[in-house]
Amino acid sequence: MATKRLKLVELNKKAMEYENGQNYNQSLRYANSMIQLDNEYSDGYFRKASAYFGLGRYQDVIALCDSGKKEEKATSRRSRATSSSNSSISSRTRNNNITTGMEPKFVFLRKNALERLIAEGGFKIDFVASKTSSLPRELIYEVFSYIGFRTFFTCTHVSRYWRAVLMSSVWPERLPEFREHPLTSLTHEEMVLFEASLRGENDRFMLTINQEERNRLTMVLNMGNCGLYSIDMGGNLQSMAHIIRANRDTLKEVTISSTILTHTVSFLFNALKDCSVSRILFTGPFEVVESPTLTDLVTSLLDIHITSFHTQQYCMRSRVPMYMAFVVTFFLKSCPNLQSLIVHPLEDHRGLSRHALRDIQTLRPANLTTLEFGTTTPS
């Protein structure tokens, strides 16, 4: 018995030395050796919790202080303690470590671990799907009755179980409220597609906004990052940047079906630089009034398609190739990851000069597979 006690003291001293030297892995190894030698030795569990704290494993510190014995699977396999001794230590630590019965040194260590965990944002409990920490279903519904629309949508992406609970039970109860704000202007067909997106059955939720639809414009701004994949801005170019930024995490495709001026393109690219939009379609007149100015790089854009390129009526047709070269050069400089650039002019015009073609080929990135402008398609 005396030999065992001396061995525990020696192991404890070694664990303290490695802990003071910030070699927490070695300290943990000696702490596990103490527990294997005597699974009722309090200092063994304290050294183990201290090593966990030094390693930043704060949740393990809290669990060890609360349960008294939360060992890793590898340690459990190596442990020679019998099931009866495991039961006795669990019972002993349960009585000694909960609330007032916990030893002061464990109380202090657990408090510090909890503070560190909260400060680092790592204290997480799944109150919906956890087998040990989930709330009763009635309380879960009560919690979700207070969240707004954007938070509700975010919660549907936590896990499949969360999505199933939200869509089966919470969504029908909250839908009347969401239909008043912000889903004020969704048609029946759009609502069906949107619900399919929430359930994870469709990731291509699309909307079209006309010039006069101010309610729908406000709706999209209020929805924000609601799984909107594609949007046709119509003529709402003044709110274009706000809508793109409000849906920056989910929006992938933007269509502009009204007249757009080249100086507006620079404004558009400033809104796109921090977003995930990968495709822009200009299906309305793309009117050149001046050469666009270069803004910050837009790395997300992969595909740009202009179907109605033209210049102002007073501009000489002989200058159309020059303006087209300006626009093509602008896109190539602004979008380093571009894979497809197509510009189709409305007017008949002369081809681009050899000098312009040489400049365009110089700017052409290696991953650009499709480059078309007018009737000229560089090889």
mmCIF file of N, CA, C and O in Angstrom, residues 35-126:
data_model
loop_
_atom_site.group_PDB
_atom_site.id
_atom_site.type_symbol
_atom_site.label_atom_id
_atom_site.label_comp_id
_atom_site.label_asym_id
_atom_site.label_seq_id
_atom_site.Cartn_x
_atom_site.Cartn_y
_atom_site.Cartn_z
ATOM 1 N N ILE A 35 -4.447 7.549 -12.774
ATOM 2 C CA ILE A 35 -5.827 7.054 -12.734
ATOM 3 C C ILE A 35 -5.851 5.542 -12.906
ATOM 4 O O ILE A 35 -6.635 4.835 -12.257
ATOM 5 N N GLN A 36 -4.987 5.034 -13.777
ATOM 6 C CA GLN A 36 -4.927 3.580 -13.960
ATOM 7 C C GLN A 36 -4.414 2.874 -12.704
ATOM 8 O O GLN A 36 -4.866 1.782 -12.365
ATOM 9 N N LEU A 37 -3.499 3.525 -12.007
ATOM 10 C CA LEU A 37 -2.954 2.926 -10.789
ATOM 11 C C LEU A 37 -3.967 2.967 -9.655
ATOM 12 O O LEU A 37 -4.079 2.017 -8.872
ATOM 13 N N ASP A 38 -4.730 4.080 -9.569
ATOM 14 C CA ASP A 38 -5.758 4.209 -8.525
ATOM 15 C C ASP A 38 -6.868 5.105 -9.070
ATOM 16 O O ASP A 38 -6.713 6.324 -9.156
ATOM 17 N N ASN A 39 -7.979 4.483 -9.464
ATOM 18 C CA ASN A 39 -9.056 5.262 -10.088
ATOM 19 C C ASN A 39 -9.881 6.066 -9.087
ATOM 20 O O ASN A 39 -10.890 6.664 -9.452
ATOM 21 N N GLU A 40 -9.472 6.103 -7.828
ATOM 22 C CA GLU A 40 -10.117 6.959 -6.847
ATOM 23 C C GLU A 40 -9.178 8.060 -6.358
ATOM 24 O O GLU A 40 -9.480 8.766 -5.397
ATOM 25 N N TYR A 41 -8.045 8.199 -7.026
ATOM 26 C CA TYR A 41 -7.058 9.206 -6.637
ATOM 27 C C TYR A 41 -7.455 10.553 -7.239
ATOM 28 O O TYR A 41 -7.378 10.780 -8.452
ATOM 29 N N SER A 42 -7.863 11.482 -6.391
ATOM 30 C CA SER A 42 -8.414 12.766 -6.839
ATOM 31 C C SER A 42 -7.400 13.585 -7.633
ATOM 32 O O SER A 42 -7.736 14.212 -8.638
ATOM 33 N N ASP A 43 -6.126 13.579 -7.190
ATOM 34 C CA ASP A 43 -5.116 14.382 -7.889
ATOM 35 C C ASP A 43 -4.893 13.906 -9.320
ATOM 36 O O ASP A 43 -4.498 14.689 -10.186
ATOM 37 N N GLY A 44 -5.131 12.618 -9.576
ATOM 38 C CA GLY A 44 -4.998 12.114 -10.938
ATOM 39 C C GLY A 44 -5.990 12.776 -11.882
ATOM 40 O O GLY A 44 -5.639 13.206 -12.987
ATOM 41 N N TYR A 45 -7.245 12.900 -11.434
ATOM 42 C CA TYR A 45 -8.269 13.546 -12.251
ATOM 43 C C TYR A 45 -8.016 15.046 -12.370
ATOM 44 O O TYR A 45 -8.270 15.655 -13.410
ATOM 45 N N PHE A 46 -7.479 15.640 -11.293
ATOM 46 C CA PHE A 46 -7.197 17.071 -11.354
ATOM 47 C C PHE A 46 -6.056 17.360 -12.331
ATOM 48 O O PHE A 46 -6.115 18.323 -13.094
ATOM 49 N N ARG A 47 -5.017 16.522 -12.300
ATOM 50 C CA ARG A 47 -3.916 16.715 -13.251
ATOM 51 C C ARG A 47 -4.394 16.506 -14.688
ATOM 52 O O ARG A 47 -3.954 17.189 -15.611
ATOM 53 N N LYS A 48 -5.298 15.566 -14.859
ATOM 54 C CA LYS A 48 -5.831 15.321 -16.200
ATOM 55 C C LYS A 48 -6.651 16.517 -16.675
ATOM 56 O O LYS A 48 -6.514 16.963 -17.820
ATOM 57 N N ALA A 49 -7.482 17.065 -15.782
ATOM 58 C CA ALA A 49 -8.275 18.246 -16.144
ATOM 59 C C ALA A 49 -7.376 19.438 -16.416
ATOM 60 O O ALA A 49 -7.623 20.231 -17.339
ATOM 61 N N SER A 50 -6.299 19.588 -15.651
ATOM 62 C CA SER A 50 -5.360 20.695 -15.870
ATOM 63 C C SER A 50 -4.646 20.562 -17.207
ATOM 64 O O SER A 50 -4.411 21.554 -17.909
ATOM 65 N N ALA A 51 -4.296 19.323 -17.574
ATOM 66 C CA ALA A 51 -3.664 19.101 -18.876
ATOM 67 C C ALA A 51 -4.630 19.420 -20.004
ATOM 68 O O ALA A 51 -4.249 20.032 -21.010
ATOM 69 N N TYR A 52 -5.888 19.022 -19.851
ATOM 70 C CA TYR A 52 -6.905 19.369 -20.844
ATOM 71 C C TYR A 52 -7.015 20.886 -20.989
ATOM 72 O O TYR A 52 -7.134 21.419 -22.098
ATOM 73 N N PHE A 53 -6.972 21.589 -19.855
ATOM 74 C CA PHE A 53 -7.067 23.053 -19.883
ATOM 75 C C PHE A 53 -5.894 23.649 -20.656
ATOM 76 O O PHE A 53 -6.061 24.560 -21.473
ATOM 77 N N GLY A 54 -4.693 23.145 -20.388
ATOM 78 C CA GLY A 54 -3.521 23.647 -21.105
ATOM 79 C C GLY A 54 -3.581 23.370 -22.592
ATOM 80 O O GLY A 54 -3.061 24.149 -23.400
ATOM 81 N N LEU A 55 -4.222 22.266 -22.974
ATOM 82 C CA LEU A 55 -4.356 21.915 -24.397
ATOM 83 C C LEU A 55 -5.520 22.632 -25.065
ATOM 84 O O LEU A 55 -5.746 22.460 -26.264
ATOM 85 N N GLY A 56 -6.267 23.422 -24.304
ATOM 86 C CA GLY A 56 -7.412 24.140 -24.873
ATOM 87 C C GLY A 56 -8.652 23.281 -25.039
ATOM 88 O O GLY A 56 -9.592 23.683 -25.722
ATOM 89 N N ARG A 57 -8.688 22.140 -24.391
ATOM 90 C CA ARG A 57 -9.848 21.237 -24.480
ATOM 91 C C ARG A 57 -10.802 21.537 -23.321
ATOM 92 O O ARG A 57 -10.990 20.750 -22.399
ATOM 93 N N TYR A 58 -11.418 22.715 -23.388
ATOM 94 C CA TYR A 58 -12.197 23.218 -22.267
ATOM 95 C C TYR A 58 -13.468 22.406 -22.016
ATOM 96 O O TYR A 58 -13.894 22.252 -20.870
ATOM 97 N N GLN A 59 -14.079 21.911 -23.057
ATOM 98 C CA GLN A 59 -15.264 21.087 -22.867
ATOM 99 C C GLN A 59 -14.920 19.796 -22.133
ATOM 100 O O GLN A 59 -15.706 19.312 -21.309
ATOM 101 N N ASP A 60 -13.750 19.240 -22.405
ATOM 102 C CA ASP A 60 -13.322 18.039 -21.695
ATOM 103 C C ASP A 60 -13.040 18.341 -20.228
ATOM 104 O O ASP A 60 -13.277 17.497 -19.353
ATOM 105 N N VAL A 61 -12.533 19.557 -19.955
ATOM 106 C CA VAL A 61 -12.315 19.952 -18.566
ATOM 107 C C VAL A 61 -13.635 19.968 -17.807
ATOM 108 O O VAL A 61 -13.759 19.415 -16.709
ATOM 109 N N ILE A 62 -14.650 20.607 -18.416
ATOM 110 C CA ILE A 62 -15.958 20.706 -17.760
ATOM 111 C C ILE A 62 -16.570 19.329 -17.580
ATOM 112 O O ILE A 62 -17.118 19.005 -16.516
ATOM 113 N N ALA A 63 -16.478 18.503 -18.606
ATOM 114 C CA ALA A 63 -17.061 17.161 -18.522
ATOM 115 C C ALA A 63 -16.362 16.323 -17.455
ATOM 116 O O ALA A 63 -17.015 15.577 -16.711
ATOM 117 N N LEU A 64 -15.045 16.463 -17.348
ATOM 118 C CA LEU A 64 -14.297 15.687 -16.365
ATOM 119 C C LEU A 64 -14.628 16.142 -14.946
ATOM 120 O O LEU A 64 -14.769 15.322 -14.034
ATOM 121 N N CYS A 65 -14.779 17.448 -14.754
ATOM 122 C CA CYS A 65 -15.139 17.958 -13.431
ATOM 123 C C CYS A 65 -16.552 17.543 -13.042
ATOM 124 O O CYS A 65 -16.835 17.288 -11.871
ATOM 125 N N ASP A 66 -17.452 17.477 -14.032
ATOM 126 C CA ASP A 66 -18.841 17.132 -13.740
ATOM 127 C C ASP A 66 -19.041 15.640 -13.511
ATOM 128 O O ASP A 66 -19.761 15.232 -12.608
ATOM 129 N N SER A 67 -18.405 14.837 -14.331
ATOM 130 C CA SER A 67 -18.659 13.399 -14.255
ATOM 131 C C SER A 67 -17.584 12.658 -13.477
ATOM 132 O O SER A 67 -17.797 11.537 -13.031
ATOM 133 N N GLY A 68 -16.410 13.257 -13.359
ATOM 134 C CA GLY A 68 -15.352 12.637 -12.592
ATOM 135 C C GLY A 68 -14.534 11.642 -13.378
ATOM 136 O O GLY A 68 -13.414 11.328 -13.012
ATOM 137 N N LYS A 69 -15.069 11.137 -14.461
ATOM 138 C CA LYS A 69 -14.310 10.133 -15.226
ATOM 139 C C LYS A 69 -14.790 10.140 -16.664
ATOM 140 O O LYS A 69 -15.707 9.438 -17.021
ATOM 141 N N LYS A 70 -14.164 10.975 -17.484
ATOM 142 C CA LYS A 70 -14.462 10.963 -18.912
ATOM 143 C C LYS A 70 -13.148 10.749 -19.636
ATOM 144 O O LYS A 70 -12.433 11.682 -19.983
ATOM 145 N N GLU A 71 -12.788 9.520 -19.791
ATOM 146 C CA GLU A 71 -11.511 9.191 -20.392
ATOM 147 C C GLU A 71 -11.669 8.926 -21.865
ATOM 148 O O GLU A 71 -12.740 8.571 -22.347
ATOM 149 N N GLU A 72 -10.583 9.094 -22.583
ATOM 150 C CA GLU A 72 -10.587 8.810 -24.005
ATOM 151 C C GLU A 72 -10.710 7.313 -24.231
ATOM 152 O O GLU A 72 -10.373 6.504 -23.380
ATOM 153 N N LYS A 73 -11.204 6.933 -25.394
ATOM 154 C CA LYS A 73 -11.428 5.520 -25.684
ATOM 155 C C LYS A 73 -10.130 4.711 -25.600
ATOM 156 O O LYS A 73 -10.117 3.589 -25.091
ATOM 157 N N ALA A 74 -9.042 5.309 -26.068
ATOM 158 C CA ALA A 74 -7.785 4.575 -26.028
ATOM 159 C C ALA A 74 -7.359 4.318 -24.586
ATOM 160 O O ALA A 74 -6.866 3.249 -24.249
ATOM 161 N N THR A 75 -7.566 5.319 -23.722
ATOM 162 C CA THR A 75 -7.225 5.144 -22.324
ATOM 163 C C THR A 75 -8.113 4.100 -21.674
ATOM 164 O O THR A 75 -7.670 3.301 -20.852
ATOM 165 N N SER A 76 -9.400 4.103 -22.058
ATOM 166 C CA SER A 76 -10.338 3.141 -21.492
ATOM 167 C C SER A 76 -9.952 1.726 -21.874
ATOM 168 O O SER A 76 -10.084 0.793 -21.068
ATOM 169 N N ARG A 77 -9.471 1.558 -23.107
ATOM 170 C CA ARG A 77 -9.081 0.209 -23.539
ATOM 171 C C ARG A 77 -7.852 -0.274 -22.784
ATOM 172 O O ARG A 77 -7.705 -1.463 -22.509
ATOM 173 N N ARG A 78 -6.966 0.672 -22.455
ATOM 174 C CA ARG A 78 -5.759 0.283 -21.739
ATOM 175 C C ARG A 78 -5.994 0.107 -20.249
ATOM 176 O O ARG A 78 -5.200 -0.513 -19.558
ATOM 177 N N SER A 79 -7.106 0.717 -19.763
ATOM 178 C CA SER A 79 -7.360 0.668 -18.326
ATOM 179 C C SER A 79 -7.699 -0.746 -17.892
ATOM 180 O O SER A 79 -8.438 -1.471 -18.546
ATOM 181 N N ARG A 80 -7.152 -1.141 -16.756
ATOM 182 C CA ARG A 80 -7.405 -2.465 -16.219
ATOM 183 C C ARG A 80 -8.398 -2.430 -15.062
ATOM 184 O O ARG A 80 -8.595 -3.436 -14.377
ATOM 185 N N ALA A 81 -8.991 -1.241 -14.857
ATOM 186 C CA ALA A 81 -9.957 -1.134 -13.767
ATOM 187 C C ALA A 81 -11.176 -1.958 -14.086
ATOM 188 O O ALA A 81 -11.625 -2.017 -15.228
ATOM 189 N N THR A 82 -11.738 -2.574 -13.123
ATOM 190 C CA THR A 82 -12.924 -3.402 -13.310
ATOM 191 C C THR A 82 -14.156 -2.532 -13.399
ATOM 192 O O THR A 82 -14.141 -1.349 -13.047
ATOM 193 N N SER A 83 -15.245 -3.147 -13.885
ATOM 194 C CA SER A 83 -16.496 -2.407 -14.016
ATOM 195 C C SER A 83 -17.027 -1.959 -12.665
ATOM 196 O O SER A 83 -17.639 -0.902 -12.527
ATOM 197 N N SER A 84 -16.751 -2.725 -11.620
ATOM 198 C CA SER A 84 -17.223 -2.345 -10.291
ATOM 199 C C SER A 84 -16.495 -1.122 -9.777
ATOM 200 O O SER A 84 -17.093 -0.236 -9.160
ATOM 201 N N SER A 85 -15.179 -1.057 -10.045
ATOM 202 C CA SER A 85 -14.429 0.118 -9.609
ATOM 203 C C SER A 85 -14.821 1.344 -10.412
ATOM 204 O O SER A 85 -14.850 2.452 -9.886
ATOM 205 N N ASN A 86 -15.144 1.159 -11.714
ATOM 206 C CA ASN A 86 -15.630 2.267 -12.525
ATOM 207 C C ASN A 86 -16.915 2.827 -11.932
ATOM 208 O O ASN A 86 -17.133 4.037 -11.887
ATOM 209 N N SER A 87 -17.796 1.929 -11.503
ATOM 210 C CA SER A 87 -19.068 2.359 -10.926
ATOM 211 C C SER A 87 -18.839 3.128 -9.635
ATOM 212 O O SER A 87 -19.489 4.138 -9.373
ATOM 213 N N SER A 88 -17.874 2.632 -8.826
ATOM 214 C CA SER A 88 -17.636 3.298 -7.548
ATOM 215 C C SER A 88 -17.069 4.693 -7.731
ATOM 216 O O SER A 88 -17.467 5.626 -7.055
ATOM 217 N N ILE A 89 -16.128 4.846 -8.708
ATOM 218 C CA ILE A 89 -15.558 6.175 -8.907
ATOM 219 C C ILE A 89 -16.583 7.120 -9.500
ATOM 220 O O ILE A 89 -16.644 8.298 -9.163
ATOM 221 N N SER A 90 -17.447 6.607 -10.409
ATOM 222 C CA SER A 90 -18.478 7.456 -10.998
ATOM 223 C C SER A 90 -19.431 7.924 -9.921
ATOM 224 O O SER A 90 -19.845 9.081 -9.876
ATOM 225 N N SER A 91 -19.800 6.978 -9.021
ATOM 226 C CA SER A 91 -20.708 7.330 -7.939
ATOM 227 C C SER A 91 -20.057 8.317 -6.991
ATOM 228 O O SER A 91 -20.669 9.303 -6.578
ATOM 229 N N ARG A 92 -18.759 8.071 -6.682
ATOM 230 C CA ARG A 92 -18.071 8.951 -5.751
ATOM 231 C C ARG A 92 -17.936 10.365 -6.300
ATOM 232 O O ARG A 92 -18.248 11.337 -5.629
ATOM 233 N N THR A 93 -17.481 10.441 -7.570
ATOM 234 C CA THR A 93 -17.287 11.771 -8.155
ATOM 235 C C THR A 93 -18.602 12.470 -8.396
ATOM 236 O O THR A 93 -18.677 13.689 -8.341
ATOM 237 N N ARG A 94 -19.651 11.721 -8.671
ATOM 238 C CA ARG A 94 -20.955 12.346 -8.885
ATOM 239 C C ARG A 94 -21.424 13.020 -7.602
ATOM 240 O O ARG A 94 -21.993 14.102 -7.597
ATOM 241 N N ASN A 95 -21.147 12.362 -6.453
ATOM 242 C CA ASN A 95 -21.560 12.930 -5.192
ATOM 243 C C ASN A 95 -20.665 14.097 -4.792
ATOM 244 O O ASN A 95 -21.115 15.071 -4.195
ATOM 245 N N ASN A 96 -19.339 13.989 -5.113
ATOM 246 C CA ASN A 96 -18.395 14.986 -4.656
ATOM 247 C C ASN A 96 -18.279 16.187 -5.580
ATOM 248 O O ASN A 96 -17.843 17.235 -5.151
ATOM 249 N N ASN A 97 -18.633 16.022 -6.898
ATOM 250 C CA ASN A 97 -18.315 17.063 -7.869
ATOM 251 C C ASN A 97 -19.495 17.924 -8.281
ATOM 252 O O ASN A 97 -19.301 18.899 -8.968
ATOM 253 N N ILE A 98 -20.681 17.563 -7.939
ATOM 254 C CA ILE A 98 -21.826 18.356 -8.352
ATOM 255 C C ILE A 98 -22.099 19.431 -7.307
ATOM 256 O O ILE A 98 -22.184 19.152 -6.114
ATOM 257 N N THR A 99 -22.224 20.659 -7.786
ATOM 258 C CA THR A 99 -22.543 21.868 -6.995
ATOM 259 C C THR A 99 -21.678 21.960 -5.751
ATOM 260 O O THR A 99 -20.456 22.006 -5.815
ATOM 261 N N THR A 100 -22.305 21.922 -4.565
ATOM 262 C CA THR A 100 -21.568 22.226 -3.335
ATOM 263 C C THR A 100 -20.563 21.150 -2.973
ATOM 264 O O THR A 100 -19.635 21.408 -2.206
ATOM 265 N N GLY A 101 -20.717 19.944 -3.479
ATOM 266 C CA GLY A 101 -19.810 18.872 -3.105
ATOM 267 C C GLY A 101 -18.523 18.853 -3.893
ATOM 268 O O GLY A 101 -17.619 18.078 -3.581
ATOM 269 N N MET A 102 -18.385 19.692 -4.929
ATOM 270 C CA MET A 102 -17.186 19.669 -5.758
ATOM 271 C C MET A 102 -16.008 20.274 -5.009
ATOM 272 O O MET A 102 -16.145 21.290 -4.335
ATOM 273 N N GLU A 103 -14.858 19.644 -5.105
ATOM 274 C CA GLU A 103 -13.665 20.155 -4.444
ATOM 275 C C GLU A 103 -13.322 21.540 -4.980
ATOM 276 O O GLU A 103 -13.497 21.818 -6.171
ATOM 277 N N PRO A 104 -12.808 22.441 -4.136
ATOM 278 C CA PRO A 104 -12.526 23.820 -4.570
ATOM 279 C C PRO A 104 -11.627 23.923 -5.791
ATOM 280 O O PRO A 104 -11.841 24.767 -6.663
ATOM 281 N N LYS A 105 -10.596 23.064 -5.863
ATOM 282 C CA LYS A 105 -9.690 23.159 -7.006
ATOM 283 C C LYS A 105 -10.388 22.793 -8.311
ATOM 284 O O LYS A 105 -10.090 23.358 -9.367
ATOM 285 N N PHE A 106 -11.348 21.854 -8.256
ATOM 286 C CA PHE A 106 -12.122 21.514 -9.445
ATOM 287 C C PHE A 106 -13.088 22.649 -9.800
ATOM 288 O O PHE A 106 -13.309 22.929 -10.980
ATOM 289 N N VAL A 107 -13.674 23.272 -8.755
ATOM 290 C CA VAL A 107 -14.593 24.389 -8.981
ATOM 291 C C VAL A 107 -13.879 25.521 -9.710
ATOM 292 O O VAL A 107 -14.388 26.089 -10.687
ATOM 293 N N PHE A 108 -12.685 25.865 -9.254
ATOM 294 C CA PHE A 108 -11.920 26.955 -9.849
ATOM 295 C C PHE A 108 -11.525 26.623 -11.297
ATOM 296 O O PHE A 108 -11.648 27.465 -12.200
ATOM 297 N N LEU A 109 -11.065 25.401 -11.536
ATOM 298 C CA LEU A 109 -10.641 24.991 -12.879
ATOM 299 C C LEU A 109 -11.825 24.951 -13.834
ATOM 300 O O LEU A 109 -11.730 25.394 -14.984
ATOM 301 N N ARG A 110 -12.959 24.440 -13.338
ATOM 302 C CA ARG A 110 -14.156 24.369 -14.182
ATOM 303 C C ARG A 110 -14.649 25.763 -14.535
ATOM 304 O O ARG A 110 -15.060 26.029 -15.669
ATOM 305 N N LYS A 111 -14.608 26.692 -13.573
ATOM 306 C CA LYS A 111 -15.033 28.073 -13.813
ATOM 307 C C LYS A 111 -14.170 28.728 -14.886
ATOM 308 O O LYS A 111 -14.677 29.387 -15.806
ATOM 309 N N ASN A 112 -12.849 28.549 -14.784
ATOM 310 C CA ASN A 112 -11.953 29.137 -15.784
ATOM 311 C C ASN A 112 -12.165 28.529 -17.170
ATOM 312 O O ASN A 112 -12.126 29.231 -18.190
ATOM 313 N N ALA A 113 -12.389 27.212 -17.227
ATOM 314 C CA ALA A 113 -12.627 26.554 -18.513
ATOM 315 C C ALA A 113 -13.917 27.048 -19.144
ATOM 316 O O ALA A 113 -13.985 27.285 -20.358
ATOM 317 N N LEU A 114 -14.948 27.239 -18.320
ATOM 318 C CA LEU A 114 -16.223 27.726 -18.852
ATOM 319 C C LEU A 114 -16.091 29.147 -19.378
ATOM 320 O O LEU A 114 -16.628 29.483 -20.442
ATOM 321 N N GLU A 115 -15.342 29.989 -18.674
ATOM 322 C CA GLU A 115 -15.130 31.368 -19.128
ATOM 323 C C GLU A 115 -14.369 31.396 -20.444
ATOM 324 O O GLU A 115 -14.701 32.177 -21.350
ATOM 325 N N ARG A 116 -13.328 30.567 -20.560
ATOM 326 C CA ARG A 116 -12.560 30.507 -21.808
ATOM 327 C C ARG A 116 -13.445 30.011 -22.960
ATOM 328 O O ARG A 116 -13.369 30.519 -24.086
ATOM 329 N N LEU A 117 -14.259 29.005 -22.674
ATOM 330 C CA LEU A 117 -15.114 28.425 -23.711
ATOM 331 C C LEU A 117 -16.116 29.434 -24.231
ATOM 332 O O LEU A 117 -16.338 29.568 -25.437
ATOM 333 N N ILE A 118 -16.723 30.181 -23.328
ATOM 334 C CA ILE A 118 -17.698 31.202 -23.724
ATOM 335 C C ILE A 118 -17.010 32.327 -24.489
ATOM 336 O O ILE A 118 -17.522 32.819 -25.500
ATOM 337 N N ALA A 119 -15.829 32.746 -24.016
ATOM 338 C CA ALA A 119 -15.104 33.834 -24.677
ATOM 339 C C ALA A 119 -14.714 33.472 -26.102
ATOM 340 O O ALA A 119 -14.708 34.327 -26.992
ATOM 341 N N GLU A 120 -14.407 32.195 -26.346
ATOM 342 C CA GLU A 120 -14.009 31.756 -27.682
ATOM 343 C C GLU A 120 -15.184 31.307 -28.527
ATOM 344 O O GLU A 120 -15.000 30.886 -29.666
ATOM 345 N N GLY A 121 -16.377 31.399 -27.997
ATOM 346 C CA GLY A 121 -17.557 31.017 -28.762
ATOM 347 C C GLY A 121 -17.665 29.533 -29.014
ATOM 348 O O GLY A 121 -18.290 29.101 -29.975
ATOM 349 N N GLY A 122 -17.069 28.733 -28.158
ATOM 350 C CA GLY A 122 -17.069 27.291 -28.390
ATOM 351 C C GLY A 122 -18.032 26.507 -27.531
ATOM 352 O O GLY A 122 -18.056 25.282 -27.583
ATOM 353 N N PHE A 123 -18.831 27.212 -26.733
ATOM 354 C CA PHE A 123 -19.770 26.504 -25.861
ATOM 355 C C PHE A 123 -21.060 26.266 -26.627
ATOM 356 O O PHE A 123 -21.865 27.173 -26.810
ATOM 357 N N LYS A 124 -21.236 25.078 -27.110
ATOM 358 C CA LYS A 124 -22.365 24.775 -27.978
ATOM 359 C C LYS A 124 -23.101 23.539 -27.479
ATOM 360 O O LYS A 124 -22.486 22.513 -27.178
ATOM 361 N N ILE A 125 -24.408 23.668 -27.375
ATOM 362 C CA ILE A 125 -25.264 22.544 -27.008
ATOM 363 C C ILE A 125 -26.382 22.450 -28.038
ATOM 364 O O ILE A 125 -27.066 23.436 -28.310
ATOM 365 N N ASP A 126 -26.533 21.316 -28.645
ATOM 366 C CA ASP A 126 -27.602 21.108 -29.620
ATOM 367 C C ASP A 126 -28.885 20.800 -28.856
ATOM 368 O O ASP A 126 -29.138 19.658 -28.479
#
